[in-house]
Short mmCIF file of C-alpha atoms (C1' of nucleotides) in Angstrom, two decimals:
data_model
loop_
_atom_site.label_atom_id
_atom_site.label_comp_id
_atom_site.label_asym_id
_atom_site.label_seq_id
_atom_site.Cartn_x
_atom_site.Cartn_y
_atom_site.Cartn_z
CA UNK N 1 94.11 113.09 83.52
CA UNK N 2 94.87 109.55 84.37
CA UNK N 3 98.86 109.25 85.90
CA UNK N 4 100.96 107.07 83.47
CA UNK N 5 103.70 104.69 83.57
CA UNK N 6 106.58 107.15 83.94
CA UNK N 7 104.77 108.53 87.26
CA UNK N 8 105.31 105.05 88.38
CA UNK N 9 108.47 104.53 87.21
CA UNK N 10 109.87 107.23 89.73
CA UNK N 11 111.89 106.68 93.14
CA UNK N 12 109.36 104.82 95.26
CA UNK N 13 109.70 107.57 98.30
CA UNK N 14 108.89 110.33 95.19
CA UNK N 15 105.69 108.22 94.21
CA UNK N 16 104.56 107.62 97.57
CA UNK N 17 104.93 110.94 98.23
CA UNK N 18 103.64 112.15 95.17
CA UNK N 19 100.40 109.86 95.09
CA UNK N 20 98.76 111.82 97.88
CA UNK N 21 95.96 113.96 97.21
CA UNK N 22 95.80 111.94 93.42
CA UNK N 23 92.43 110.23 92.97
CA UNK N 24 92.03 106.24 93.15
CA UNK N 25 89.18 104.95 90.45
CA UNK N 26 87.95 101.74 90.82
CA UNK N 27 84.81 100.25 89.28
CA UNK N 28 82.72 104.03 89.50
CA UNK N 29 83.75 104.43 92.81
CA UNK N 30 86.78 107.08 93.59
CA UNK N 31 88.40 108.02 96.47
CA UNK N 32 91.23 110.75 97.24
CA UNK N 33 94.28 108.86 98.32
CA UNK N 34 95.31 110.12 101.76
CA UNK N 35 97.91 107.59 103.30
CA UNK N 36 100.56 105.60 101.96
CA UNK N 37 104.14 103.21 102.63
CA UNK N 38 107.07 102.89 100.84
CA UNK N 39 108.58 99.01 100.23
CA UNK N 40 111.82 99.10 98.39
CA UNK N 41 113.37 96.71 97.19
CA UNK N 42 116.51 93.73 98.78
CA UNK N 43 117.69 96.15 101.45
CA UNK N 44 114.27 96.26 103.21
CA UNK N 45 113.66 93.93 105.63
CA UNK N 46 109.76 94.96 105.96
CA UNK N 47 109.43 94.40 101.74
CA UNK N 48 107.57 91.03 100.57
CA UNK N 49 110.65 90.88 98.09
CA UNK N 50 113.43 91.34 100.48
CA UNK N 51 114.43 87.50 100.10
CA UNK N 52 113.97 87.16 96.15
CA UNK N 53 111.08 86.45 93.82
CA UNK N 54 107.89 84.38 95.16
CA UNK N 55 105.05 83.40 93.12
CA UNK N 56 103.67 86.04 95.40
CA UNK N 57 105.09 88.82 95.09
CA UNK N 58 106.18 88.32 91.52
CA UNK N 59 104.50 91.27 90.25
CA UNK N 60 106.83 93.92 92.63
CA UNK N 61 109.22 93.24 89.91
CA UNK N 62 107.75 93.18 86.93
CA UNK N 63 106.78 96.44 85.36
CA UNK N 64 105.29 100.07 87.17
CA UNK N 65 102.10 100.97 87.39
CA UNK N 66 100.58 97.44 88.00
CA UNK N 67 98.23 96.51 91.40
CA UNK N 68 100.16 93.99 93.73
CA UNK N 69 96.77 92.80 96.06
CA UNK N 70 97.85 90.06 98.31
CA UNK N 71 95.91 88.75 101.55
CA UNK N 72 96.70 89.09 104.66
CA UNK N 73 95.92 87.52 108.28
CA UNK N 74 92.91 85.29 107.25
CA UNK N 75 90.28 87.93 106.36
CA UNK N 76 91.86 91.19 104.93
CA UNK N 77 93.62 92.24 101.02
CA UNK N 78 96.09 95.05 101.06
CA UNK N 79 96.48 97.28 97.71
CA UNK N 80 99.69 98.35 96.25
CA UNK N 81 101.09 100.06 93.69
CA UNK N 82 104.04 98.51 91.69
CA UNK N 83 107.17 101.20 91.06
CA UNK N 84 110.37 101.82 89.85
CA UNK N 85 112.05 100.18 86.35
CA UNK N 86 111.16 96.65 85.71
CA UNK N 87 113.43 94.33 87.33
CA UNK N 88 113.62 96.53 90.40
CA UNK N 89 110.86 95.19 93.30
CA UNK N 90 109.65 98.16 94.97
CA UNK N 91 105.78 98.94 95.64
CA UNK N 92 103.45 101.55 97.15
CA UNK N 93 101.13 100.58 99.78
CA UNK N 94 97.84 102.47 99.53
CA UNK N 95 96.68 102.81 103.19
CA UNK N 96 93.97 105.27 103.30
CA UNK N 97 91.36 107.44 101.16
CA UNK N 98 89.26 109.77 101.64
CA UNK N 99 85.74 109.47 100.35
CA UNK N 100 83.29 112.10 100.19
CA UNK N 101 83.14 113.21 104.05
CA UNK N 102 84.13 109.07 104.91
CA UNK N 103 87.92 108.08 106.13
CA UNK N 104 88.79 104.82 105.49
CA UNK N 105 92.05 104.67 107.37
CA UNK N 106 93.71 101.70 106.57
CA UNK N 107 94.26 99.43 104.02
CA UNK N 108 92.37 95.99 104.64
CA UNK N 109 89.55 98.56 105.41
CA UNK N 110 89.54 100.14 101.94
CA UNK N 111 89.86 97.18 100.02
CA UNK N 112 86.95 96.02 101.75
CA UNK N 113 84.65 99.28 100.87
CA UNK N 114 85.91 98.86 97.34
CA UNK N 115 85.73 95.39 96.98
CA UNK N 116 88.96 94.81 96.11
CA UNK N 117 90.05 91.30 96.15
CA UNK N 118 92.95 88.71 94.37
CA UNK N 119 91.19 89.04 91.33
CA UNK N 120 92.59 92.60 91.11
CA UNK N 121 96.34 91.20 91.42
CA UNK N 122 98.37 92.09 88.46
CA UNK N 123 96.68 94.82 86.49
CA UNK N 124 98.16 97.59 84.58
CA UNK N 125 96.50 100.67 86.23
CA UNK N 126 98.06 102.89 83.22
CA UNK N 127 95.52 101.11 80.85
CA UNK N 128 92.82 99.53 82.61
CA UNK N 129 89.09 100.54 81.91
CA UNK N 130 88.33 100.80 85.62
CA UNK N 131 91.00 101.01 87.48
CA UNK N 132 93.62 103.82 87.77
CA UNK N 133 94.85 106.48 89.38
CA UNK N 134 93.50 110.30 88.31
CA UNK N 135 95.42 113.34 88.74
CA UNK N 136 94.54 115.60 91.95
CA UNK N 137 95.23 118.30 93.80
CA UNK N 138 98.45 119.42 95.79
CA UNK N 139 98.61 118.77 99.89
CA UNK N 140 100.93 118.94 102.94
CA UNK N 141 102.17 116.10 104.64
CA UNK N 142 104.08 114.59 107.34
CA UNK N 143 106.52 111.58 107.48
CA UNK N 144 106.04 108.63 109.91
CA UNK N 145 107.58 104.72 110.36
CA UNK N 146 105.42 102.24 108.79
CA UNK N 147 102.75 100.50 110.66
CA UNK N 148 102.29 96.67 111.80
CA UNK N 149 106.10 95.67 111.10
CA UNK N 150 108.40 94.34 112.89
CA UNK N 151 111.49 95.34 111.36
CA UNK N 152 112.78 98.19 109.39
CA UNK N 153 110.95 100.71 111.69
CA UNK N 154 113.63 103.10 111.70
CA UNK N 155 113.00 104.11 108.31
CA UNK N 156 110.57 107.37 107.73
CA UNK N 157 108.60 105.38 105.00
CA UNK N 158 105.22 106.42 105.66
CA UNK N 159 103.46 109.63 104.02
CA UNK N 160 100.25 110.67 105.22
CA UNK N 161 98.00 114.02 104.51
CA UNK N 162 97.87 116.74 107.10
CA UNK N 163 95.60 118.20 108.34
CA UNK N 164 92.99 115.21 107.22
"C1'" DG K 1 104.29 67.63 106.10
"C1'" DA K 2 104.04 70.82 110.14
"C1'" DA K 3 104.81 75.25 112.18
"C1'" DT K 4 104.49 80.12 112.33
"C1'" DA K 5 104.47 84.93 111.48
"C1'" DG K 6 102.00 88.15 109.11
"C1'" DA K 7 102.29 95.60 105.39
"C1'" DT K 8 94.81 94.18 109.84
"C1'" DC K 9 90.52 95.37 112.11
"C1'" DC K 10 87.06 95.38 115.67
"C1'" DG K 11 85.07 94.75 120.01
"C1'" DC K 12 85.73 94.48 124.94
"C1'" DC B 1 94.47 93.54 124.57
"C1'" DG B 2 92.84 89.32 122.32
"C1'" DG B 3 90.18 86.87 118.73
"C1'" DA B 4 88.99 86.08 113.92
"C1'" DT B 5 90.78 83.42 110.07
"C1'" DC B 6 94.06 81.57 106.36
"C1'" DT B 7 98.00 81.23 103.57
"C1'" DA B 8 102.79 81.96 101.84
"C1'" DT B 9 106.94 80.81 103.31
"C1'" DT B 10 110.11 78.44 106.20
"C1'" DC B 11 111.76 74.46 108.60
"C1'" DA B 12 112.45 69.57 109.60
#
DNA sequence: GAATAGATCCGC
DNA sequence: CGGATCTATTCA
């Protein structure tokens, strides 16, 4: 049961929340989504979209449910999850999946494995062939700041499994 | 046009 | 803790 555009379309804090223990599918491979970040939005300074629309980060805005992939420091791409109504730039940062008995804890490293890349920009994961998001099962979490920012650390933004 | 910080990872 | 490696955005 694939998760469709009104899962997306929820609070980002509810979807980041919510997305753990769900099952990434990309290209045959699938992974149980075990880490994630919240970016919401003007009134976050960590957010790409906290100073306005960029050809960049266009695709926060647009509508739920599609992959934002941008690079990042030379050598790494980073895999998000657009939410909220369109209009409204707010994304989910997948960083970290569980597959079979492997961890791969953070997000450059998972793109990597799945071979993610800028070609995967901009697609709508609620209709796309080989790439979406399958429903999993329920698990406990904790709340933590964000990692590798520099501002907007007092916010309680990251959601990540425990026990792993 | 030039400068710089950046939602990272790995090896030492 | 520093190097790899590059680009989107900002600044002059």
């Amino acid at each position: 049961m694939r998760l469709g555009r009104t899962f997306f379309e929820q609070p980002t804090l509810i979807v980041a929340q919510q997305i753990l223990g769900q099952v990434l599918c990309f290209n045959g491979m699938q992974g149980t989504i075990v880490e994630t970040e919240a970016y919401i939005g003007h009134d976050d300074p960590a957010c790409h979209a906290a100073q306005g629309k960029t050809p960049r980060n266009a695709v926060m805005f647009g509508k739920a449910g599609y992959s934002y992939v941008y690079f990042i420091y030379g050598m790494y791409f980073c895999l998000n999850i657009v939410t909220e109504k369109e209009g409204f730039p707010a994304a989910v940062l997948i960083r970290g999946l569980r597959v079979g008995d492997m961890l791969l804890n953070g997000p450059g490293k998972l793109c990597r494995y799945l071979t993610i890349t800028k070609e995967h920009n901009a697609i709508d994961l609620t209709c796309s062939e080989n790439f979406y998001v399958r429903k999993g099962n329920v698990v406990s979490y904790e709340r933590t700041p964000r990692i590798g920012i520099s501002k907007g650390q007092d916010k309680l933004w990251r959601f990540i499994v425990r026990p792993l």
